Coordinates of C-alpha atoms in Angstrom, one line a residue:
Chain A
X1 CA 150.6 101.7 73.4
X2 CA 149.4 103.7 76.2
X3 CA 146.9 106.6 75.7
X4 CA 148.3 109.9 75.1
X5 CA 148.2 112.0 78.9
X6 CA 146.7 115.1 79.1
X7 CA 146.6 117.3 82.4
X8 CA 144.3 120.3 81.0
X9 CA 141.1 121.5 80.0
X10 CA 142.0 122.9 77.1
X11 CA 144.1 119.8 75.8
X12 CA 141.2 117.2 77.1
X13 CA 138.6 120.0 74.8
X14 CA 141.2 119.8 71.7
X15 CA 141.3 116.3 71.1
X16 CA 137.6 116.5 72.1
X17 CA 137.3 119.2 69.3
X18 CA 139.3 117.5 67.2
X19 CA 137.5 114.0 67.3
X20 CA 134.3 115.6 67.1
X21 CA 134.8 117.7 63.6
X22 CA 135.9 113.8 62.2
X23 CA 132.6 112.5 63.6
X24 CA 133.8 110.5 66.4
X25 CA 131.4 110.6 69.6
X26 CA 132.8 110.2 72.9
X27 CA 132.3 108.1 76.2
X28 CA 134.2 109.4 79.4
X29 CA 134.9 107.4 82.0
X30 CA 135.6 109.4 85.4
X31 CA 137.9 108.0 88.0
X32 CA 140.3 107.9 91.0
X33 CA 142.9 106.0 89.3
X34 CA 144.3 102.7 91.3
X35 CA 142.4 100.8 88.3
X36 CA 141.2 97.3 88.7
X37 CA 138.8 94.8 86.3
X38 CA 135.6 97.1 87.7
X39 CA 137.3 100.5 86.0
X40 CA 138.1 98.3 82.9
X41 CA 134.9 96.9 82.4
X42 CA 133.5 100.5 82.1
X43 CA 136.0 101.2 80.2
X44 CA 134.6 98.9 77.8
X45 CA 131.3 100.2 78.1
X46 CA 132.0 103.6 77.1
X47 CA 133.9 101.9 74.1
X48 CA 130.4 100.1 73.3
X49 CA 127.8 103.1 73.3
X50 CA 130.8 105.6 71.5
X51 CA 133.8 105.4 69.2
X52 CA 136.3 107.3 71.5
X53 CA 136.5 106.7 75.0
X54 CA 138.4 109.0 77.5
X55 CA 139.0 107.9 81.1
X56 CA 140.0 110.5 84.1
X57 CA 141.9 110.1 86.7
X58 CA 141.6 112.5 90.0
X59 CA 141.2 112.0 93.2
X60 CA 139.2 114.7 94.5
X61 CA 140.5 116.1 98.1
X62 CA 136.8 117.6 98.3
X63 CA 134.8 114.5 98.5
X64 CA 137.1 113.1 101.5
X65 CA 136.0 114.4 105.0
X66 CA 139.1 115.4 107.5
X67 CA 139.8 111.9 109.0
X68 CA 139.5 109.8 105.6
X69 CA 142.1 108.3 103.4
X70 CA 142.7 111.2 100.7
X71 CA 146.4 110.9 101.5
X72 CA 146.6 107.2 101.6
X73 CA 144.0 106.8 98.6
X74 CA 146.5 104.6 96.0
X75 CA 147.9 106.2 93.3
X76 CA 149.8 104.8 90.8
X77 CA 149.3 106.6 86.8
X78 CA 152.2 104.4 84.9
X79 CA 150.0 101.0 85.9
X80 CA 146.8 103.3 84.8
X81 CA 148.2 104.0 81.4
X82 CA 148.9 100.3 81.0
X83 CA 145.6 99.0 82.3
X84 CA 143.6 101.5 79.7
X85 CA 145.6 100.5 76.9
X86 CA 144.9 96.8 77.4
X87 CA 140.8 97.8 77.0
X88 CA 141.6 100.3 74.2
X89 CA 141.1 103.9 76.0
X90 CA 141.9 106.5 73.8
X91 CA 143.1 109.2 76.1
X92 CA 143.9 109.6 80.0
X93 CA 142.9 112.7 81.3
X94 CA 144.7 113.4 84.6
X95 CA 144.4 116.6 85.6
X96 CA 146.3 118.8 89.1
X97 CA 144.4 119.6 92.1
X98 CA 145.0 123.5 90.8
X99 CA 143.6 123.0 87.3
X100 CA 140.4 121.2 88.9
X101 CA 139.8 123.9 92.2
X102 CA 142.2 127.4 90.8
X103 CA 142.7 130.2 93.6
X104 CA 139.4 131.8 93.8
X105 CA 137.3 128.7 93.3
X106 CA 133.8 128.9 95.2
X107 CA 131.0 126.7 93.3
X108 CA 129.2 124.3 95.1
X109 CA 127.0 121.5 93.2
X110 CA 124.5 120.2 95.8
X111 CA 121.4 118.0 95.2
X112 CA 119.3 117.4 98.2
X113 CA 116.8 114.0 98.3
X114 CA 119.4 110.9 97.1
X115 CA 122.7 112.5 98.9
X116 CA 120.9 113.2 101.9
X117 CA 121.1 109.0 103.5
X118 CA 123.1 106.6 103.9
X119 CA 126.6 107.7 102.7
X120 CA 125.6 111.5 102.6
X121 CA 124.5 110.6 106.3
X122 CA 128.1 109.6 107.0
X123 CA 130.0 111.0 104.9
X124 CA 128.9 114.7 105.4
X125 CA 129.9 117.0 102.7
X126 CA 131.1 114.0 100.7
X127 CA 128.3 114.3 98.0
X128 CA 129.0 118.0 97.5
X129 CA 132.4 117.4 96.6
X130 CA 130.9 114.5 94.4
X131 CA 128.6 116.3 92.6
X132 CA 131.0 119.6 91.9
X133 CA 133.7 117.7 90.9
X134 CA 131.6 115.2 88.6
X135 CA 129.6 118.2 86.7
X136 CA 133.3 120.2 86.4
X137 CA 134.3 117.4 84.9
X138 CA 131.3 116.4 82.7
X139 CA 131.4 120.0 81.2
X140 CA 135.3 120.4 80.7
X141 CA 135.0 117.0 78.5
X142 CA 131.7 117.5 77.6
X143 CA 131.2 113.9 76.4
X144 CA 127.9 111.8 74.7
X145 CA 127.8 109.4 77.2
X146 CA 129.6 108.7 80.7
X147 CA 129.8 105.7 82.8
X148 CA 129.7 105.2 86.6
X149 CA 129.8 102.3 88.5
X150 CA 126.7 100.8 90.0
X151 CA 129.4 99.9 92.8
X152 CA 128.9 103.4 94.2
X153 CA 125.4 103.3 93.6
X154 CA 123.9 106.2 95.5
X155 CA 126.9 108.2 94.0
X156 CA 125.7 106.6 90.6
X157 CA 122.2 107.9 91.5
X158 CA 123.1 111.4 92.6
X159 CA 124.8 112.1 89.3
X160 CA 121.5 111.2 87.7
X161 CA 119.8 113.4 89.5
X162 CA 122.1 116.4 88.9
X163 CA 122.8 116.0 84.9
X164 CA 119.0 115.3 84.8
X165 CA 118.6 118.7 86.8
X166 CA 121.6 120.6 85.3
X167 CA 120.7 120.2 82.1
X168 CA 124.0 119.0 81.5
X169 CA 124.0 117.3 77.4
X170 CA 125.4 113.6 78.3
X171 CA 123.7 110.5 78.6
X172 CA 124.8 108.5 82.3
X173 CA 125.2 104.9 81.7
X174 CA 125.2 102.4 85.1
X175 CA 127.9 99.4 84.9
X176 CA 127.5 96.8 86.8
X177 CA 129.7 95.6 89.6
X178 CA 132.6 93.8 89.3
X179 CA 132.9 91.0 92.0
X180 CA 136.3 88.5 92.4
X181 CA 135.4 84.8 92.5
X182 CA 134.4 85.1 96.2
X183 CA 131.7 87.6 95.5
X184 CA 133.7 90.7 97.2
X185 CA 132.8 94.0 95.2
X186 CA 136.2 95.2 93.6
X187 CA 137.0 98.2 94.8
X188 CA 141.2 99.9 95.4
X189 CA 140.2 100.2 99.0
X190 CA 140.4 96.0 99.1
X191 CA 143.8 97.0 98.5
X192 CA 144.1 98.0 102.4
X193 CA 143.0 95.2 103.8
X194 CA 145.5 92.6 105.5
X195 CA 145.2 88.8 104.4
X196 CA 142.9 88.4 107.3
X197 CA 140.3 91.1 106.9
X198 CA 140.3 90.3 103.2
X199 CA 139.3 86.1 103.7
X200 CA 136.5 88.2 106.2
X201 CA 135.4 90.5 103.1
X202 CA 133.2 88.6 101.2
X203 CA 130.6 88.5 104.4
X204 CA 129.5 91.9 103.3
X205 CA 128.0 90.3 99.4
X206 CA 127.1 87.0 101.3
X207 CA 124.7 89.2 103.8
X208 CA 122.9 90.8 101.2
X209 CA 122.2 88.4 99.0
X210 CA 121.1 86.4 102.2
X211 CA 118.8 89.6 103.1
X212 CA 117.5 89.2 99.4
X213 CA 116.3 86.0 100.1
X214 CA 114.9 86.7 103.1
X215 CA 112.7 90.0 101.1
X216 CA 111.7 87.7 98.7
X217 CA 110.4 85.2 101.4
X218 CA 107.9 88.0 102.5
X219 CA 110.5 89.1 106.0
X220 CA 110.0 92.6 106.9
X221 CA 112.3 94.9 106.0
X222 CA 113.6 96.1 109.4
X223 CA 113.9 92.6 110.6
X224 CA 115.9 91.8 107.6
X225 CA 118.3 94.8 108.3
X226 CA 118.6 94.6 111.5
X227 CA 119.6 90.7 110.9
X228 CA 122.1 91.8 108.3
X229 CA 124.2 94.5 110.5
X230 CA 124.1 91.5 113.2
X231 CA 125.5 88.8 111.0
X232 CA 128.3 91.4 109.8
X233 CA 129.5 92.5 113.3
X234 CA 129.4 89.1 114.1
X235 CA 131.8 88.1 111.4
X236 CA 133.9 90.7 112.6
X237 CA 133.1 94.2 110.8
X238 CA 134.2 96.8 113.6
X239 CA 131.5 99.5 112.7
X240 CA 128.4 98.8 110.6
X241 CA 127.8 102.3 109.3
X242 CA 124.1 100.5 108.1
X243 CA 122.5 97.8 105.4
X244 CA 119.5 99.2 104.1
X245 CA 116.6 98.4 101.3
X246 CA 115.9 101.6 99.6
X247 CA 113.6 102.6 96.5
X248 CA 116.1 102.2 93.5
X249 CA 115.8 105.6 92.1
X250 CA 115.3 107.7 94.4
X251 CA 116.8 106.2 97.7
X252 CA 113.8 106.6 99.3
X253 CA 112.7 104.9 102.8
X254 CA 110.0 102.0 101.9
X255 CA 106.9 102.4 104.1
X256 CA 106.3 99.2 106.5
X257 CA 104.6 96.4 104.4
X258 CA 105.9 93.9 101.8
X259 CA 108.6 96.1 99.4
X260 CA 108.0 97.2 96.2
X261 CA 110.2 96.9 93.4
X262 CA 112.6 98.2 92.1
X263 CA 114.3 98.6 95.2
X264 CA 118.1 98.5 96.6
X265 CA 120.0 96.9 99.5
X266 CA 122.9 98.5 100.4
X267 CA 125.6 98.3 102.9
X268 CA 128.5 100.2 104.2
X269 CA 130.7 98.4 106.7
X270 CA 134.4 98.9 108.5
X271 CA 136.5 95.5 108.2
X272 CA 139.5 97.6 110.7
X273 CA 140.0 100.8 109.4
X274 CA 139.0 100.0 105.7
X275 CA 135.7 101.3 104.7
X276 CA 133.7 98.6 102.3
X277 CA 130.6 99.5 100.4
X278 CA 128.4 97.2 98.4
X279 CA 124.6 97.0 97.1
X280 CA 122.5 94.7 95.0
X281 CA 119.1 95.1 93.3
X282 CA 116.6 93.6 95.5
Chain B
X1 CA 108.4 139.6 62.3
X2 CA 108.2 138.6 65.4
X3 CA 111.2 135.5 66.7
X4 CA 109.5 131.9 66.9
X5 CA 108.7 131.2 70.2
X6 CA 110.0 128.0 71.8
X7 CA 109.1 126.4 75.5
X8 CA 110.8 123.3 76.0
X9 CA 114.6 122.6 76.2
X10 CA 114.5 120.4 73.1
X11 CA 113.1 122.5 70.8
X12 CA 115.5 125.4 72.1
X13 CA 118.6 123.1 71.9
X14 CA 117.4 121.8 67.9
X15 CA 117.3 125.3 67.0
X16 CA 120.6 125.3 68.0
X17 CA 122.1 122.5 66.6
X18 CA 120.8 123.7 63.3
X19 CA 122.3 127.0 63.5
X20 CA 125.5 125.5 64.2
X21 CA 126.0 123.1 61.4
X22 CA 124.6 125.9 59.4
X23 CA 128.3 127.5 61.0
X24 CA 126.4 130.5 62.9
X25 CA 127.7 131.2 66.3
X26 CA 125.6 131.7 69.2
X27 CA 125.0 134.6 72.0
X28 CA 122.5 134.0 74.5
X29 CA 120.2 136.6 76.3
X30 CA 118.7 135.6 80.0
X31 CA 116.0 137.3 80.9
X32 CA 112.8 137.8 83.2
X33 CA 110.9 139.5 80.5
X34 CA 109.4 143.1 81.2
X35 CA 111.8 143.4 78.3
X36 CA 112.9 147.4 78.3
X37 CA 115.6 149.5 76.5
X38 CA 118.5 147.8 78.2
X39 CA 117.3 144.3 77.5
X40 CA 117.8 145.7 74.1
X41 CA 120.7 146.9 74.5
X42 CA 122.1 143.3 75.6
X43 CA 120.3 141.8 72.3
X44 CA 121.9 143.8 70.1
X45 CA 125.8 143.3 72.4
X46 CA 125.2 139.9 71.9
X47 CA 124.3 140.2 67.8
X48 CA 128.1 142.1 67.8
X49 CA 129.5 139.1 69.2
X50 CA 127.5 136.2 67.3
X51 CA 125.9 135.8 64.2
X52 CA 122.4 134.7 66.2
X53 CA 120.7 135.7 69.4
X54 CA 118.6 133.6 71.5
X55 CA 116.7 135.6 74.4
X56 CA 114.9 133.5 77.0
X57 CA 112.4 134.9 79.2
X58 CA 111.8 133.0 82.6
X59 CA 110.4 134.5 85.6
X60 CA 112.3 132.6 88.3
X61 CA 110.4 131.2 91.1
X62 CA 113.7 130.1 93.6
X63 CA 115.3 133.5 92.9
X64 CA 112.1 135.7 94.9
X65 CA 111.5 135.2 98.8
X66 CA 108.5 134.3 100.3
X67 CA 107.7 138.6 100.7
X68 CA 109.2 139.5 97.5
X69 CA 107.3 140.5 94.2
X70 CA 107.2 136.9 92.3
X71 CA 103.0 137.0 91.6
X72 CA 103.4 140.5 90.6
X73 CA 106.8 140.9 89.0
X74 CA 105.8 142.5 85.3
X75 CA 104.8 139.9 82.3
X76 CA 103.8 140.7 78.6
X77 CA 105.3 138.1 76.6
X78 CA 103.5 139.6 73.0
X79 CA 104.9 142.9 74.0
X80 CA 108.7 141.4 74.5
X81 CA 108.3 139.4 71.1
X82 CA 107.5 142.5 69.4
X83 CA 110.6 144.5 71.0
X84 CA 113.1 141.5 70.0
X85 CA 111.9 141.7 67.0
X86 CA 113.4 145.1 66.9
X87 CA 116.8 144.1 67.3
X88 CA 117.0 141.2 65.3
X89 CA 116.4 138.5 68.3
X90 CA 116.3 135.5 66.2
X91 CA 114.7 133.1 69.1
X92 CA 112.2 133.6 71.8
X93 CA 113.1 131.1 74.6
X94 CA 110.1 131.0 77.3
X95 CA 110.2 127.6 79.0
X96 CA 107.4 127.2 81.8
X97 CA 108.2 126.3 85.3
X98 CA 107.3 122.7 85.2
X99 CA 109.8 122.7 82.1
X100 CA 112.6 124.3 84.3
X101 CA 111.9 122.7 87.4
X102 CA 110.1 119.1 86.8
X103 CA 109.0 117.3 89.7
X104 CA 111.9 115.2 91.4
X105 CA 114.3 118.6 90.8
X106 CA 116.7 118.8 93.8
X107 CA 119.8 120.0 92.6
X108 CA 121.2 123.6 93.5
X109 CA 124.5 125.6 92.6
X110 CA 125.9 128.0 95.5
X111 CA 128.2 130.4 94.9
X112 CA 130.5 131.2 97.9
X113 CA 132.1 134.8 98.7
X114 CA 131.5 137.0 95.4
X115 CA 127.1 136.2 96.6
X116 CA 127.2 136.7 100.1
X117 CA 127.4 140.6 100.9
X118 CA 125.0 143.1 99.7
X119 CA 122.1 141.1 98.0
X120 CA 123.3 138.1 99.2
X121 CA 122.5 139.8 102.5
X122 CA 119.6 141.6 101.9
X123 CA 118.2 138.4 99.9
X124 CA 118.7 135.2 101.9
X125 CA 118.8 132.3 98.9
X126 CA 118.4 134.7 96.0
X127 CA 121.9 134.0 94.3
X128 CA 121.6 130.3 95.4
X129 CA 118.1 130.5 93.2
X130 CA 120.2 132.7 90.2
X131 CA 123.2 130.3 90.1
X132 CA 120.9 127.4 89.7
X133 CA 118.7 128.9 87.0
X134 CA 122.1 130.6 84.9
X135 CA 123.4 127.5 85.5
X136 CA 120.5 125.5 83.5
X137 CA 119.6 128.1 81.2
X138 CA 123.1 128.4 79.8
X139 CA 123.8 124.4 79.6
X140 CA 120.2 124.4 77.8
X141 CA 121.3 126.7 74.9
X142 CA 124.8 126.1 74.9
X143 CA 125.7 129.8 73.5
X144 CA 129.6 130.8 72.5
X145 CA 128.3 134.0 74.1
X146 CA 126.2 135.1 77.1
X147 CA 124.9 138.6 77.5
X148 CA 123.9 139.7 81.1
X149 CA 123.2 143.6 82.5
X150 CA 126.0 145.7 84.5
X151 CA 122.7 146.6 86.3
X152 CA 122.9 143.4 88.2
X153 CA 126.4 143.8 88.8
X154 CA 126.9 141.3 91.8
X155 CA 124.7 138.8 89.7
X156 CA 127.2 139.3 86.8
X157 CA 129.9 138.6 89.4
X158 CA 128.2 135.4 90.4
X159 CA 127.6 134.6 86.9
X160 CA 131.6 134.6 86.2
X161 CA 132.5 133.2 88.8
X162 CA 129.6 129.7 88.3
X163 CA 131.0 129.6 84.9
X164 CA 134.3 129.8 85.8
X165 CA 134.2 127.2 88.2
X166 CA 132.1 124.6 86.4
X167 CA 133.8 125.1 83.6
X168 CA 130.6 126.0 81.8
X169 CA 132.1 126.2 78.0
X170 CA 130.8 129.5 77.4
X171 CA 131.6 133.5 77.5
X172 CA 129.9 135.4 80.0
X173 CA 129.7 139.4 78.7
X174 CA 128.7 142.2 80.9
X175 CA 126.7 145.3 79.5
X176 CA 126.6 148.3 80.7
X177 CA 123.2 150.1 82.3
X178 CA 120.8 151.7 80.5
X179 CA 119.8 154.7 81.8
X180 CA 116.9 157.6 81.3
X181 CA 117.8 160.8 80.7
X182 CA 117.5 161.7 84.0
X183 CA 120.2 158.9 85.3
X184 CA 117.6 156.7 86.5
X185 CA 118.9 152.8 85.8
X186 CA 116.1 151.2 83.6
X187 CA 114.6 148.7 85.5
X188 CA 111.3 146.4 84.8
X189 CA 110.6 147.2 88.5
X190 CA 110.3 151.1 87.7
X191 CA 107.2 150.6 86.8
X192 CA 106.1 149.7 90.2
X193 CA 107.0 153.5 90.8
X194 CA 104.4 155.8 91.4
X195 CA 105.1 159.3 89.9
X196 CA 105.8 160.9 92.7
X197 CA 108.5 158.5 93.6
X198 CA 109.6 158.1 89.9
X199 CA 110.7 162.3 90.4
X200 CA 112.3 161.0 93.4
X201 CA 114.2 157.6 92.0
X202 CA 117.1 159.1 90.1
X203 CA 118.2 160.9 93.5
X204 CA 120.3 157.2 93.5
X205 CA 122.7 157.7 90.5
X206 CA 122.7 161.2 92.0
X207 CA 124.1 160.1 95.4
X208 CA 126.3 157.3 93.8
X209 CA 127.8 160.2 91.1
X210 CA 128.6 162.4 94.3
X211 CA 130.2 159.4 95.9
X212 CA 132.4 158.9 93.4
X213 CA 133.7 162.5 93.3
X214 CA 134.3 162.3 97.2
X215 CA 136.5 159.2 96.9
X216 CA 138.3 160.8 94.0
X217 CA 138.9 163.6 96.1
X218 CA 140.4 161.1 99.2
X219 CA 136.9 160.8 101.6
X220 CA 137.3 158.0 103.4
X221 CA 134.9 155.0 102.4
X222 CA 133.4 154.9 105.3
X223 CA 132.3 158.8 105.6
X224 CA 131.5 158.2 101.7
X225 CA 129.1 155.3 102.0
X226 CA 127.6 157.0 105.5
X227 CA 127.1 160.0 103.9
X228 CA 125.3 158.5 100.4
X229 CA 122.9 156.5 102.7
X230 CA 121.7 159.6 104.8
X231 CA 121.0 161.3 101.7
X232 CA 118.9 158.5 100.2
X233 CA 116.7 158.6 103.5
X234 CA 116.6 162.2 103.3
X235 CA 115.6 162.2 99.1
X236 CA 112.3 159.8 100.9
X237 CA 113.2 156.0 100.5
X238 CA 112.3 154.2 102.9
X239 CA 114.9 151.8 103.7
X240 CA 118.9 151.7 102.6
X241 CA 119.7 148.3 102.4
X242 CA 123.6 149.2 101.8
X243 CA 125.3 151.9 99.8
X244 CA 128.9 150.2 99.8
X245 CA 132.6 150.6 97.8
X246 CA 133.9 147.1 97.2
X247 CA 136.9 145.7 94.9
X248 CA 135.2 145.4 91.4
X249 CA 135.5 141.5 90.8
X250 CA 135.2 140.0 93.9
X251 CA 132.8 142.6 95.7
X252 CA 135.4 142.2 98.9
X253 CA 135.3 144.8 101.8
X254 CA 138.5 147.5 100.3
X255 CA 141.0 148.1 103.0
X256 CA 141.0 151.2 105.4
X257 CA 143.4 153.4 103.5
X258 CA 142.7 155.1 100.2
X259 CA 141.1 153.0 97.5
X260 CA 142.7 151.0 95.2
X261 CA 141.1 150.2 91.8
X262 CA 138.8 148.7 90.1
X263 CA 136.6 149.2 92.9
X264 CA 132.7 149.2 92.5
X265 CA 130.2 151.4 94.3
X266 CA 126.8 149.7 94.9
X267 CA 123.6 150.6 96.5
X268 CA 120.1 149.1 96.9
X269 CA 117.4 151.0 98.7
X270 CA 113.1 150.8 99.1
X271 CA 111.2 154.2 97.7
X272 CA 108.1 152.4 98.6
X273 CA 107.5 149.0 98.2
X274 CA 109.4 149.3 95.2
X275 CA 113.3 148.4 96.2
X276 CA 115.4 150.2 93.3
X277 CA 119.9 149.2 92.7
X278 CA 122.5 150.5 91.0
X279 CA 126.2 150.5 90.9
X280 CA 129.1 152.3 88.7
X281 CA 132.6 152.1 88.4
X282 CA 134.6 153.9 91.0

């Protein structure tokens, strides 16, 4: 049976309410819908670390810049519903772009530091519109624990940052990737690419761990970068936006000599007009 | 006796928790200390509305600039205990700085439209610095109720509108201004005022009272305002930052044309050093 769908903040807070006064707790699992294996397996997660777990599906017209895919960004709720029953989600919460952002709305959530590279680099703006729309929805649930994907792992470190800042009551768990058998992170953006681009995918997790081996063999960092973005626009990436080893919490630069743990390799790539992103720890 | 004094957000937020499986309800008190009669006045607003009242005191560093009054801004935290006391606070909240802001904090909340005119203006960063602080402090307690001072008016305005918009799970309550008997808004910052200039201070609620009566009686806004802030340069202060008529929830330029309510008017203007505001209902 598929999860009961709720499109409000004050539904998604009464069977919040009403699970909390029978001593449930809750994990929320935040979402743009188009759900794959990666989405489930948080899914589960939340269901480990609490007794109720709600998913949310939006995708959020802020965090998209003026020439990206908000339009084209797949949507499909029936196959959603289905998908969360089979992992045992206890309630979809999926709400309108005029419940989220209501005429009048003017609150920005920015957190300087993590957003600033890499994706905030460019994506500009696309962290702001992160970061609002993930504390809206972290207070309208108000949940124990929530669970991103270390897929999106500067987004996973930015939320950190601002529930750590915000005060906001919730615990932020990190799931790990989910890869297919080739190694290609899943994400519902694969879903753009043509048979071609997709056999080409799998360079991007093939690099990195490559340019993990290479780290560990003592290589200095901005050889090993600048090796990775060759070997991906020689297998055919059209824009390498960068691959990058980074301190793991912060997303810091590392200074020049040998890295030190824990740090990050990430990578954010064009295969045609699909944008891929992956990471790994280093 | 005086309220227990707590300084770190987990003794604050198990204080709390106790009250509210004890089934109290909560209303919630920001303040910078300096406490005075209208403080007071909020305590005991916010003791109608819940069954216990937190105040916190916090002197906010991000919410002075770099020439404002930060290092002298009025403290007496033994004195405020006692006056709390008086009105049945039931919690002293004083967090210090490295509790509010720990190193590593990098997150703000900016307020579009309702902050940018007036003190918005006149303060470059100051409601970016109030957001963020109202923003903490109120997701740290977690009241049913917040209290904050008609005195501040645009700050109030801000304050909705933040809560609104991140869906902060709490209600925001204005009160109105204390005043002395000779109209003077009470103010920690009056005591900056040397006599001389106290005589002079009231000349405000004065000029803003007159106002009023001309726009009852069809002046134009424009003549209105124009007038009000030749007469505060001719009572002696130094500097009119802005006498202004503006729609009431918003704070939005009104038309030309004859005014159309609720419409505030607001002024903020230097006798001295000392810069003195106030506002009322049009």
């Amino acid at each position: 049976m598929t999860p009961p769908i709720v499109r409000t903040v004050a539904e998604l807070r009464a069977h919040v309410r009403r699970w909390r006064a029978e001593g449930e707790t809750v994990g929320f699992v935040p979402t743009m819908g188009a759900l794959h294996e990666g989405h489930l397996s948080l899914v589960r997660l939340a269901k480990s670390r609490a007794t109720r777990a709600v998913a949310s599906v939006f995708v959020n017209p802020t965090q998209f810049g003026p020439n990206e895919d908000f339009e084209a960004y797949p949507r499909g709720e029936a196959q959603d519903a289905e998908l969360l029953a089979s992992v045992g989600c206890n309630l979809l919460y999926a709400p309108t772009v005029g419940e989220m952002y209501p005429e009048g709305f003017s609150t920005t959530v920015t957190v300087a530091g993590v957003s600033e590279p890499l994706d905030g680099a460019a994506r500009p703006g696309h962290f702001a519109g992160v970061a609002t729309v993930v504390s809206k929805l972290l207070l309208q649930c108000g949940p124990d624990v929530a669970v991103f994907g270390e897929k999106d792992y500067q987004q996973l470190q930015v939320i950190r940052r601002l529930t750590r800042d915000l005060d906001i009551p919730v615990e932020i768990i990190g799931g790990p990737t989910a890869r297919a058998d080739d190694g290609l992170a899943l994400s519902s953006r694969n879903a753009y690419l043509t048979p071609e681009e997709r056999q080409v995918a799998p360079e991007i997790h093939r690099t990195l761990t490559a340019a993990i081996e290479q780290l560990h063999a003592g290589r200095p960092v901005a050889e090993v970068e600048a090796g990775a973005i060759a070997r991906l626009s020689a297998a055919g990436f059209a824009r390498v936006d960068y691959v990058e080893v980074r301190g793991a919490g912060d997303l810091a630069r590392l200074g020049p000599g040998p890295i030190t743990p824990p740090a990050r390799i990430l990578a954010a790539a064009f295969l045609g007009k699909t944008r891929l992103i992956d990471n790994m720890a280093v």
